[in-house]
PDB file of C-alpha atoms and ligand atoms in Angstrom:
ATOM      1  CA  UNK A   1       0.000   0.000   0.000  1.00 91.00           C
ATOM      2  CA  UNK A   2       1.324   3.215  -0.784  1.00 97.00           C
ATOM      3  CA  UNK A   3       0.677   6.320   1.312  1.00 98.00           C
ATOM      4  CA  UNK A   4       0.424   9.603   0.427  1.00 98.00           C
ATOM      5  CA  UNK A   5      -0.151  13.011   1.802  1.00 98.00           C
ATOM      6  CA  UNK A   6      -1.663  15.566  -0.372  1.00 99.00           C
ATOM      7  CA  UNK A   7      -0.866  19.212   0.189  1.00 98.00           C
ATOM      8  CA  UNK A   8      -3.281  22.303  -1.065  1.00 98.00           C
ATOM      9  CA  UNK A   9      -4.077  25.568  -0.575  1.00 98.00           C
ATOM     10  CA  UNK A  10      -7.353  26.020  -2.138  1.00 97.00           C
ATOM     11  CA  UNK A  11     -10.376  24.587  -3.318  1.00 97.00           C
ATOM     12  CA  UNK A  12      -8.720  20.708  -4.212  1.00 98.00           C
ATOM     13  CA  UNK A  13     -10.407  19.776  -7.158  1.00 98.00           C
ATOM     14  CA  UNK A  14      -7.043  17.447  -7.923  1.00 98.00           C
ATOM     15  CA  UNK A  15      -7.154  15.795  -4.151  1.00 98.00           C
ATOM     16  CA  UNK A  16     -11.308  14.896  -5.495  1.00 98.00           C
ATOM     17  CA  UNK A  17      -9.863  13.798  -8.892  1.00 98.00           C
ATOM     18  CA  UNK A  18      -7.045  11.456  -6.516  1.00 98.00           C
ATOM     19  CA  UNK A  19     -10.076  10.307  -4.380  1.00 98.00           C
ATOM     20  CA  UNK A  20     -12.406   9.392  -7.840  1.00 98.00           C
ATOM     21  CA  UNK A  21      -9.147   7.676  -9.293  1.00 98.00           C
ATOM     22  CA  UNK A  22      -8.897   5.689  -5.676  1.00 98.00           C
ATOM     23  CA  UNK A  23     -12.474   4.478  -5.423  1.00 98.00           C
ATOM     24  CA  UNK A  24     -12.486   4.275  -9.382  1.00 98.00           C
ATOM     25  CA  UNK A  25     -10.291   1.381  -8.814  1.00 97.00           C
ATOM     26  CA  UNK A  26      -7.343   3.477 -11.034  1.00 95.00           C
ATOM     27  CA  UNK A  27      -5.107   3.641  -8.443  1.00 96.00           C
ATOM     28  CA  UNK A  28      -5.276   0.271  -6.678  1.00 92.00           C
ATOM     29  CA  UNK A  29      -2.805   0.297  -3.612  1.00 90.00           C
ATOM     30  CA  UNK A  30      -2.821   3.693  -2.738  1.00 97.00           C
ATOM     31  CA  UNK A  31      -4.169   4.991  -0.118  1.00 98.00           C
ATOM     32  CA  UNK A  32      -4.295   8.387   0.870  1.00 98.00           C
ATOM     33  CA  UNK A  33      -3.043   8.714   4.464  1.00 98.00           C
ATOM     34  CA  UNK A  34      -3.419  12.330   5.321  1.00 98.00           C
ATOM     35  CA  UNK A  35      -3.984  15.792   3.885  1.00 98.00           C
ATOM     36  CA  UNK A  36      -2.200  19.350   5.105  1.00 98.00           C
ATOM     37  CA  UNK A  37      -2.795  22.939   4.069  1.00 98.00           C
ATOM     38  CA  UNK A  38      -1.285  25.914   5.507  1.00 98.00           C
ATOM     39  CA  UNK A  39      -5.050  27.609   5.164  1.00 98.00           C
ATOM     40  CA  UNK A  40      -7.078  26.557   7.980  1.00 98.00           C
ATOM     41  CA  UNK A  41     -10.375  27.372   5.754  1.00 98.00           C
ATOM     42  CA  UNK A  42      -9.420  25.424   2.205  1.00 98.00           C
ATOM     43  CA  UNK A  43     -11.838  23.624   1.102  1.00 98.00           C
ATOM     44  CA  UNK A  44      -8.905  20.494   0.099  1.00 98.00           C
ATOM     45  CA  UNK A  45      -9.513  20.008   4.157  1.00 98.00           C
ATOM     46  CA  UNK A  46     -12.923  19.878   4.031  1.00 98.00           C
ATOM     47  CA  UNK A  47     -12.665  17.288   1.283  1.00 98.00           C
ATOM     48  CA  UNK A  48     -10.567  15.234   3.120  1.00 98.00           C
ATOM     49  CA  UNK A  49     -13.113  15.576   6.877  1.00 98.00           C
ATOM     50  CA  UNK A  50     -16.151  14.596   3.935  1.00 98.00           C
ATOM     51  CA  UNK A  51     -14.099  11.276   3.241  1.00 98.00           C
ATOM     52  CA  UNK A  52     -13.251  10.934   6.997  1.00 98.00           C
ATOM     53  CA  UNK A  53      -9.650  11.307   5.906  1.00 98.00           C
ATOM     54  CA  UNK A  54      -7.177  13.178   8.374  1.00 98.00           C
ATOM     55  CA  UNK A  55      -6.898  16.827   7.901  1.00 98.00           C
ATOM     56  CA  UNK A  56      -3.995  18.788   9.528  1.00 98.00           C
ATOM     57  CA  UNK A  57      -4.244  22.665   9.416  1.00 98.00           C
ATOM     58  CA  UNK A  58       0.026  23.306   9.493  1.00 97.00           C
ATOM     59  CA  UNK A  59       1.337  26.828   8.859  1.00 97.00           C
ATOM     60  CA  UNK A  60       4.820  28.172   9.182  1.00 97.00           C
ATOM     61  CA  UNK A  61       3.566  31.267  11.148  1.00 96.00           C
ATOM     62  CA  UNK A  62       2.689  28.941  14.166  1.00 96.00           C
ATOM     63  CA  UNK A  63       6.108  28.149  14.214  1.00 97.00           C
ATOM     64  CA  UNK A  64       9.204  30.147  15.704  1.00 97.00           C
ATOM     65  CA  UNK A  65      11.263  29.234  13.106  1.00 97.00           C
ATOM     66  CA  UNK A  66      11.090  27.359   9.398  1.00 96.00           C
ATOM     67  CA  UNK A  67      13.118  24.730  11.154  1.00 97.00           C
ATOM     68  CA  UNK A  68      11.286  24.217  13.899  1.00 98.00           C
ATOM     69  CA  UNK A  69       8.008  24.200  11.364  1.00 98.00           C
ATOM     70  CA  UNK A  70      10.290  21.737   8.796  1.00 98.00           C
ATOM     71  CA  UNK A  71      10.490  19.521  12.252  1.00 98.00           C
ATOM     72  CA  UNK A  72       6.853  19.288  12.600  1.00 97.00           C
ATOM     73  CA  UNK A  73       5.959  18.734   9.693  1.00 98.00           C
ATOM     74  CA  UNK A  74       8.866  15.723   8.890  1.00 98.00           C
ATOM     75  CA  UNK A  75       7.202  14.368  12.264  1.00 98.00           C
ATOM     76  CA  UNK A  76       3.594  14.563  11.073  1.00 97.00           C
ATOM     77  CA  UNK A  77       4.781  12.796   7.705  1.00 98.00           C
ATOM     78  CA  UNK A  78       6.392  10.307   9.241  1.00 98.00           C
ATOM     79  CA  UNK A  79       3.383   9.649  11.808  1.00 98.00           C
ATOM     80  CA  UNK A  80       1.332   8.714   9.064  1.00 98.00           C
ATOM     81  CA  UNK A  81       3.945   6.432   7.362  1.00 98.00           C
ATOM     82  CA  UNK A  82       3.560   9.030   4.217  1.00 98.00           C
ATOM     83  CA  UNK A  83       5.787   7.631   1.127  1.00 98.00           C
ATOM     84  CA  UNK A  84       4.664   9.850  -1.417  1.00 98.00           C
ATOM     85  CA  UNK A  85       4.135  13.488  -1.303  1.00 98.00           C
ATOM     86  CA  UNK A  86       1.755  14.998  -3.175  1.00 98.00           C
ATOM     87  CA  UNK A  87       1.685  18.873  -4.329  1.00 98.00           C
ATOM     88  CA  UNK A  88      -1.885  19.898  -5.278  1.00 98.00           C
ATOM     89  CA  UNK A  89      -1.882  23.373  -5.466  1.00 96.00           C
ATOM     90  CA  UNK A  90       0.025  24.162  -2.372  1.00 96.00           C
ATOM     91  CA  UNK A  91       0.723  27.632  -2.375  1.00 94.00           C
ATOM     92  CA  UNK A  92       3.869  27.525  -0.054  1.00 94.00           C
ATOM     93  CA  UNK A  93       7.596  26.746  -0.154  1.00 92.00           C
ATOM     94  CA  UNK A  94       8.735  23.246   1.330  1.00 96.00           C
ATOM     95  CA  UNK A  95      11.412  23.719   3.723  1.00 97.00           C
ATOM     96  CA  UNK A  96      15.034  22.422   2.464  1.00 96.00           C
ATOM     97  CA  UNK A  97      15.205  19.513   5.035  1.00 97.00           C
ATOM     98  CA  UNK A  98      11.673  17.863   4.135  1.00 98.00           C
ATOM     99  CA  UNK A  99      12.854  18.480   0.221  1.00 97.00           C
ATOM    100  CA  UNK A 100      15.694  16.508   1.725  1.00 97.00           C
ATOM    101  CA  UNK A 101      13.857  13.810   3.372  1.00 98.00           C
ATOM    102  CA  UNK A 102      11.515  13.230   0.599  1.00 98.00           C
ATOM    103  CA  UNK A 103      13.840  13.161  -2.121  1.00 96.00           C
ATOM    104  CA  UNK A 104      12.378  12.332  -5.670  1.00 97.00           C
ATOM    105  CA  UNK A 105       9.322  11.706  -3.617  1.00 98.00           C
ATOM    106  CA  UNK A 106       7.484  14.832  -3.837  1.00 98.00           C
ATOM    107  CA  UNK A 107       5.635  15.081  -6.724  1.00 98.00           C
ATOM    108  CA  UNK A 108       3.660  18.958  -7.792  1.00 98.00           C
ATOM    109  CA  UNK A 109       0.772  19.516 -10.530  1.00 98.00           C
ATOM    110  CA  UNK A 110       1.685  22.858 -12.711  1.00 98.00           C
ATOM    111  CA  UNK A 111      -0.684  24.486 -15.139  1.00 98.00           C
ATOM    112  CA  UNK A 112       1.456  24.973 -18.290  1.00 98.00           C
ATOM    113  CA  UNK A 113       3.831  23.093 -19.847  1.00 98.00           C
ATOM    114  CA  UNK A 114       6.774  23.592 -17.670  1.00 97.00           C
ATOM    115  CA  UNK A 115       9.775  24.931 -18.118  1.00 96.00           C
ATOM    116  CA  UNK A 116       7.927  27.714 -19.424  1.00 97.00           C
ATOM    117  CA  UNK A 117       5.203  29.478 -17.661  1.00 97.00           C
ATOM    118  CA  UNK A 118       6.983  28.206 -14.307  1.00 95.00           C
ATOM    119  CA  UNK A 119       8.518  29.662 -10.931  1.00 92.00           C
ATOM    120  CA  UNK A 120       7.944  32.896  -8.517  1.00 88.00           C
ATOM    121  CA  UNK A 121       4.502  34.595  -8.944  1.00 89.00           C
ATOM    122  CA  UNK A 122       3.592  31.371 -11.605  1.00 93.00           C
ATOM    123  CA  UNK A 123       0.208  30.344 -10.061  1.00 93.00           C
ATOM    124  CA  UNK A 124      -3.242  30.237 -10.717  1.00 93.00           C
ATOM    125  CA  UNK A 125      -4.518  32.511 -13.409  1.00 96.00           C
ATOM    126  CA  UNK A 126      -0.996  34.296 -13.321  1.00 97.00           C
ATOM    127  CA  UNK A 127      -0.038  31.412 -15.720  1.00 98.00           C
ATOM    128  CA  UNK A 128      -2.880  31.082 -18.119  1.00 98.00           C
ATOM    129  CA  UNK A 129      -2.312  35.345 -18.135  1.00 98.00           C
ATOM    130  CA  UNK A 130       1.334  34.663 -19.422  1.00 98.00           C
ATOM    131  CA  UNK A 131       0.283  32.291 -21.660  1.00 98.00           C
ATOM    132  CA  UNK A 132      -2.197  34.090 -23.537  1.00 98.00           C
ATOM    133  CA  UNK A 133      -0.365  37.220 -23.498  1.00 98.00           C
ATOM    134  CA  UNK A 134       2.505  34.991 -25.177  1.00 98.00           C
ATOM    135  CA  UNK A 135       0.060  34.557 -27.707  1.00 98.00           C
ATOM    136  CA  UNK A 136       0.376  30.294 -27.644  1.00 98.00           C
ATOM    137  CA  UNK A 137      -1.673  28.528 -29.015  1.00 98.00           C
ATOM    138  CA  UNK A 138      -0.690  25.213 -26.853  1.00 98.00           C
ATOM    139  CA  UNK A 139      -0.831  25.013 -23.299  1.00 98.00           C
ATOM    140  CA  UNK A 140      -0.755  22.425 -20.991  1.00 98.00           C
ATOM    141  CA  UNK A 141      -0.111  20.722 -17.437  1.00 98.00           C
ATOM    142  CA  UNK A 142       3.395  19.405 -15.798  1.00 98.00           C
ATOM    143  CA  UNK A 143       3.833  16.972 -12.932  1.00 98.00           C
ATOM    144  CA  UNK A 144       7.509  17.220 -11.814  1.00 98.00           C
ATOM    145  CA  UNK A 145       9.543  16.062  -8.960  1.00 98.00           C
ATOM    146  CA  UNK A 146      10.049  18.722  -6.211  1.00 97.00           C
ATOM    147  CA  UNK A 147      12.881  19.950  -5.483  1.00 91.00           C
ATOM    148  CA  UNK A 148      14.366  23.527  -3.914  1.00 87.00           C
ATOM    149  CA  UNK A 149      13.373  25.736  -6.473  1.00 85.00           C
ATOM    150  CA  UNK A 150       9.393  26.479  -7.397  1.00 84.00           C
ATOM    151  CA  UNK A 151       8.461  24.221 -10.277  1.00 88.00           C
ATOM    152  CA  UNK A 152      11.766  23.255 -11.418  1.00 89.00           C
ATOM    153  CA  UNK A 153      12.344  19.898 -10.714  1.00 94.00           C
ATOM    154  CA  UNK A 154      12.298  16.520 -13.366  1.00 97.00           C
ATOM    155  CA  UNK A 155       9.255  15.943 -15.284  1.00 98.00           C
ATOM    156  CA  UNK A 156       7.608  12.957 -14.906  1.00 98.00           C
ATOM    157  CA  UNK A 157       4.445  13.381 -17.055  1.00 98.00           C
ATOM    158  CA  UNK A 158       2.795  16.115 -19.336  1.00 98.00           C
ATOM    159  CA  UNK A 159      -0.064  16.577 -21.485  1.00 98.00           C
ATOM    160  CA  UNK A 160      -0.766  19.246 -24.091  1.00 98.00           C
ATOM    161  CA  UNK A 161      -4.011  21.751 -24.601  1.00 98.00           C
ATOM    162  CA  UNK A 162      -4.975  23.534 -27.262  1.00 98.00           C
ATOM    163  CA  UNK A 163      -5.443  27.201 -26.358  1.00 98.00           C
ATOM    164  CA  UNK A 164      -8.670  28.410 -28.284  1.00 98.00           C
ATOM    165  CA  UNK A 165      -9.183  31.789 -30.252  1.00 97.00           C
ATOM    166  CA  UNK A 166     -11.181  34.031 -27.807  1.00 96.00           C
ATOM    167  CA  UNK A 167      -9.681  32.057 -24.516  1.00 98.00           C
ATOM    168  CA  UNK A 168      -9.589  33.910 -21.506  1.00 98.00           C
ATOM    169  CA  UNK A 169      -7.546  32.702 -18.059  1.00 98.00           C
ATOM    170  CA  UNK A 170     -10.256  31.168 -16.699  1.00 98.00           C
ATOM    171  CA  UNK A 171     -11.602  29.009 -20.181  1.00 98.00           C
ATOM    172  CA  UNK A 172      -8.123  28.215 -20.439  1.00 98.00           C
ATOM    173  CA  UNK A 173      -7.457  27.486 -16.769  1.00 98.00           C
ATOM    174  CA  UNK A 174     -10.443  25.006 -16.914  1.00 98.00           C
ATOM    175  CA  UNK A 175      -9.472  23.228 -20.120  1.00 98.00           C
ATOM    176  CA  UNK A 176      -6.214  22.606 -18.418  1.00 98.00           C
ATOM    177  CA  UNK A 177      -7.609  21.757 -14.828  1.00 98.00           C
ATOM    178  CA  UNK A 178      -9.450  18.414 -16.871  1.00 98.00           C
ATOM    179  CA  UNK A 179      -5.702  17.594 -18.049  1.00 98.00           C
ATOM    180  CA  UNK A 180      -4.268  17.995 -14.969  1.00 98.00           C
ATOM    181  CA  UNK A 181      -6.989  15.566 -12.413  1.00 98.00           C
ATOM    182  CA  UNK A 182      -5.663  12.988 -15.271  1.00 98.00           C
ATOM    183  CA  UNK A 183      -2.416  13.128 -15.169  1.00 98.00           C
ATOM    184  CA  UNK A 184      -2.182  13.857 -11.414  1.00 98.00           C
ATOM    185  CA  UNK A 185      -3.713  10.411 -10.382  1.00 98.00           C
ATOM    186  CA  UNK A 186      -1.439   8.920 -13.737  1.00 98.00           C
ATOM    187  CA  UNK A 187       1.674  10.078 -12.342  1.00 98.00           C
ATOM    188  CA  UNK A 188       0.723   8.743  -8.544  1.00 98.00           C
ATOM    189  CA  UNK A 189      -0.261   5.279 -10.319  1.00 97.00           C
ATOM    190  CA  UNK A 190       3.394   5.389 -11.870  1.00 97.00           C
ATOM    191  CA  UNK A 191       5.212   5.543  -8.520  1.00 97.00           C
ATOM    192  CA  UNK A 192       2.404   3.106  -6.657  1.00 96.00           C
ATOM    193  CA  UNK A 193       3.969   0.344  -9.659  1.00 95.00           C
ATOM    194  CA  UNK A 194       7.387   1.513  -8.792  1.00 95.00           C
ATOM    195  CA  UNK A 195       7.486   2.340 -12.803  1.00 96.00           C
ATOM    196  CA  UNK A 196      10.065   5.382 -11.776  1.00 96.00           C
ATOM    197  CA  UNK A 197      13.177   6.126 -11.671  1.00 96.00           C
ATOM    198  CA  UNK A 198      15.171   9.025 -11.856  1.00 95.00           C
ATOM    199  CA  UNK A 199      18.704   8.574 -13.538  1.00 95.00           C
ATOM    200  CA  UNK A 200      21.293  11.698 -14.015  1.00 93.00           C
ATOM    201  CA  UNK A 201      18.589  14.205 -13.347  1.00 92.00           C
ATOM    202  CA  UNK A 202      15.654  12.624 -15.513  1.00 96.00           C
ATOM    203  CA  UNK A 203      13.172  10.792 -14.868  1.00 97.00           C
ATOM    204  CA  UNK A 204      12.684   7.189 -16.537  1.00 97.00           C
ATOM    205  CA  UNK A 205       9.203   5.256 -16.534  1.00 97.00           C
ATOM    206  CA  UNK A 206       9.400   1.642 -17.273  1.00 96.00           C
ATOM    207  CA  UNK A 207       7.321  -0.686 -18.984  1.00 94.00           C
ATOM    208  CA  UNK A 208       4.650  -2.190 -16.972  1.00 90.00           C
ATOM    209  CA  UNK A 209       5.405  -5.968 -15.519  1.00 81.00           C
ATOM    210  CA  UNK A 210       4.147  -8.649 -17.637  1.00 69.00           C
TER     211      UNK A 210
HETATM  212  C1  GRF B 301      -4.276  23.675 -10.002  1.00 69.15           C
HETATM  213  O1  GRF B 301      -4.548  24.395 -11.189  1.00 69.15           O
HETATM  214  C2  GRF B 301      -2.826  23.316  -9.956  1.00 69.15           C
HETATM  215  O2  GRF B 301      -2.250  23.120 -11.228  1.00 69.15           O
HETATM  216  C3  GRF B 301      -2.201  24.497  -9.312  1.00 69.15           C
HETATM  217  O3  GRF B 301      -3.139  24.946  -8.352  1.00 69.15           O
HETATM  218  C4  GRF B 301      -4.444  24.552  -8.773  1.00 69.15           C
HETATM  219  C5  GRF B 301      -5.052  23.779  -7.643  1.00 69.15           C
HETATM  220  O4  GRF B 301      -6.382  23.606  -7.892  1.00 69.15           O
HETATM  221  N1  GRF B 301      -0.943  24.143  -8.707  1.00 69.15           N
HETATM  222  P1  GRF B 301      -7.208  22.611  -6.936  1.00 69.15           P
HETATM  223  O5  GRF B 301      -7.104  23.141  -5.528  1.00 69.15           O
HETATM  224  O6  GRF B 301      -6.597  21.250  -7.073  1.00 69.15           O
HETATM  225  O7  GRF B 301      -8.618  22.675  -7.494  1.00 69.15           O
END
């Protein structure tokens, strides 16, 4: 069984399209041990209470420090036996030591088709802005490893979208969102099978066992 904690910010549309992959029977063996967000009123926790799922409210300001925060939140992880971290639209930075800990086992969702359209200030409707002001006409969504910096690390999956004449953000951001609560529960489904591995700096998916 492989456990994972989900992290968001927001409303968690991705965590629902995790849970629909889970009781879909997509994503046999995964199990979804417990959810954080750093905003005590996201809805991603209210998900989680709904599906009687632990929900931890855990923000840095609590904390004196980012290490003492980085502690706590290490300790929660490894309470709940968490294997797999999961970044759905999680709005803050993960200290440098959990980074550490988790190594090529933090995973993020990205609206675009990273590297572009990535890093500081890259969130949200900011993105689909850039995109359209770029004048694209593909878009797209990126699940990468974490690592220090925002939405840099190795790809693991991504899918394309066309970007429409007469898009705006928010047409765009929800032709993307579809992509992305596929390819989330894909990716998690890749590491569940143990299909990954990351070899100088890229990351390799192998064939499924016969
Ligand atoms: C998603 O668009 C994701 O790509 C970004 O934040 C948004 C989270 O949406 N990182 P939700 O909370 O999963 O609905």
């Amino acid at each position: 069984m492989l456990n994972i904690a989900v992290f968001g910010s927001g409303r968690g549309s991705n965590f629902s399209a995790i849970l629909n992959a889970i009781s879909g029977g997509s994503l046999p063996g995964t199990k979804v041990a417990v959810v954080i967000s750093n905003n005590s009123t996201a809805g991603i926790l209210e998900i989680a209470r709904a599906h009687a799922i632990p929900a931890v409210h855990l923000s840095q300001k609590y904390y004196a420090s980012e290490g003492d925060f980085a502690d706590a939140l290490l300790a929660g992880l490894h309470a709940y036996g968490v294997e797999l971290v999961v970044l759905a639209g999680y709005m803050k930075h993960l200290p440098a030591s959990v980074v550490a800990a988790y190594r090529h086992r933090i995973i993020n969702i990205h609206p675009a088709l990273l590297p572009e359209f990535g890093g500081q200030g890259m969130y949200g409707q900011h993105v689909h802005e850039a995109v359209l002001a770029a004048r694209r006409t593909v878009s797209g969504a990126t699940v990468h490893l974490v690592d220090s910096e925002y939405d840099h690390g190795a790809i693991v999956l991504q899918d394309r979208v066309p970007v429409l004449p007469g898009d705006t953000p928010a047409l765009l951001a929800e032709r993307v969102l579809q992509v992305e609560h596929r390819l989330l529960p894909e990716a998690i489904g890749l590491f569940a099978a143990g299909r990954l591995s990351v070899v100088d700096g890229k990351v390799r998916i192998h064939p499924e066992q016969e």
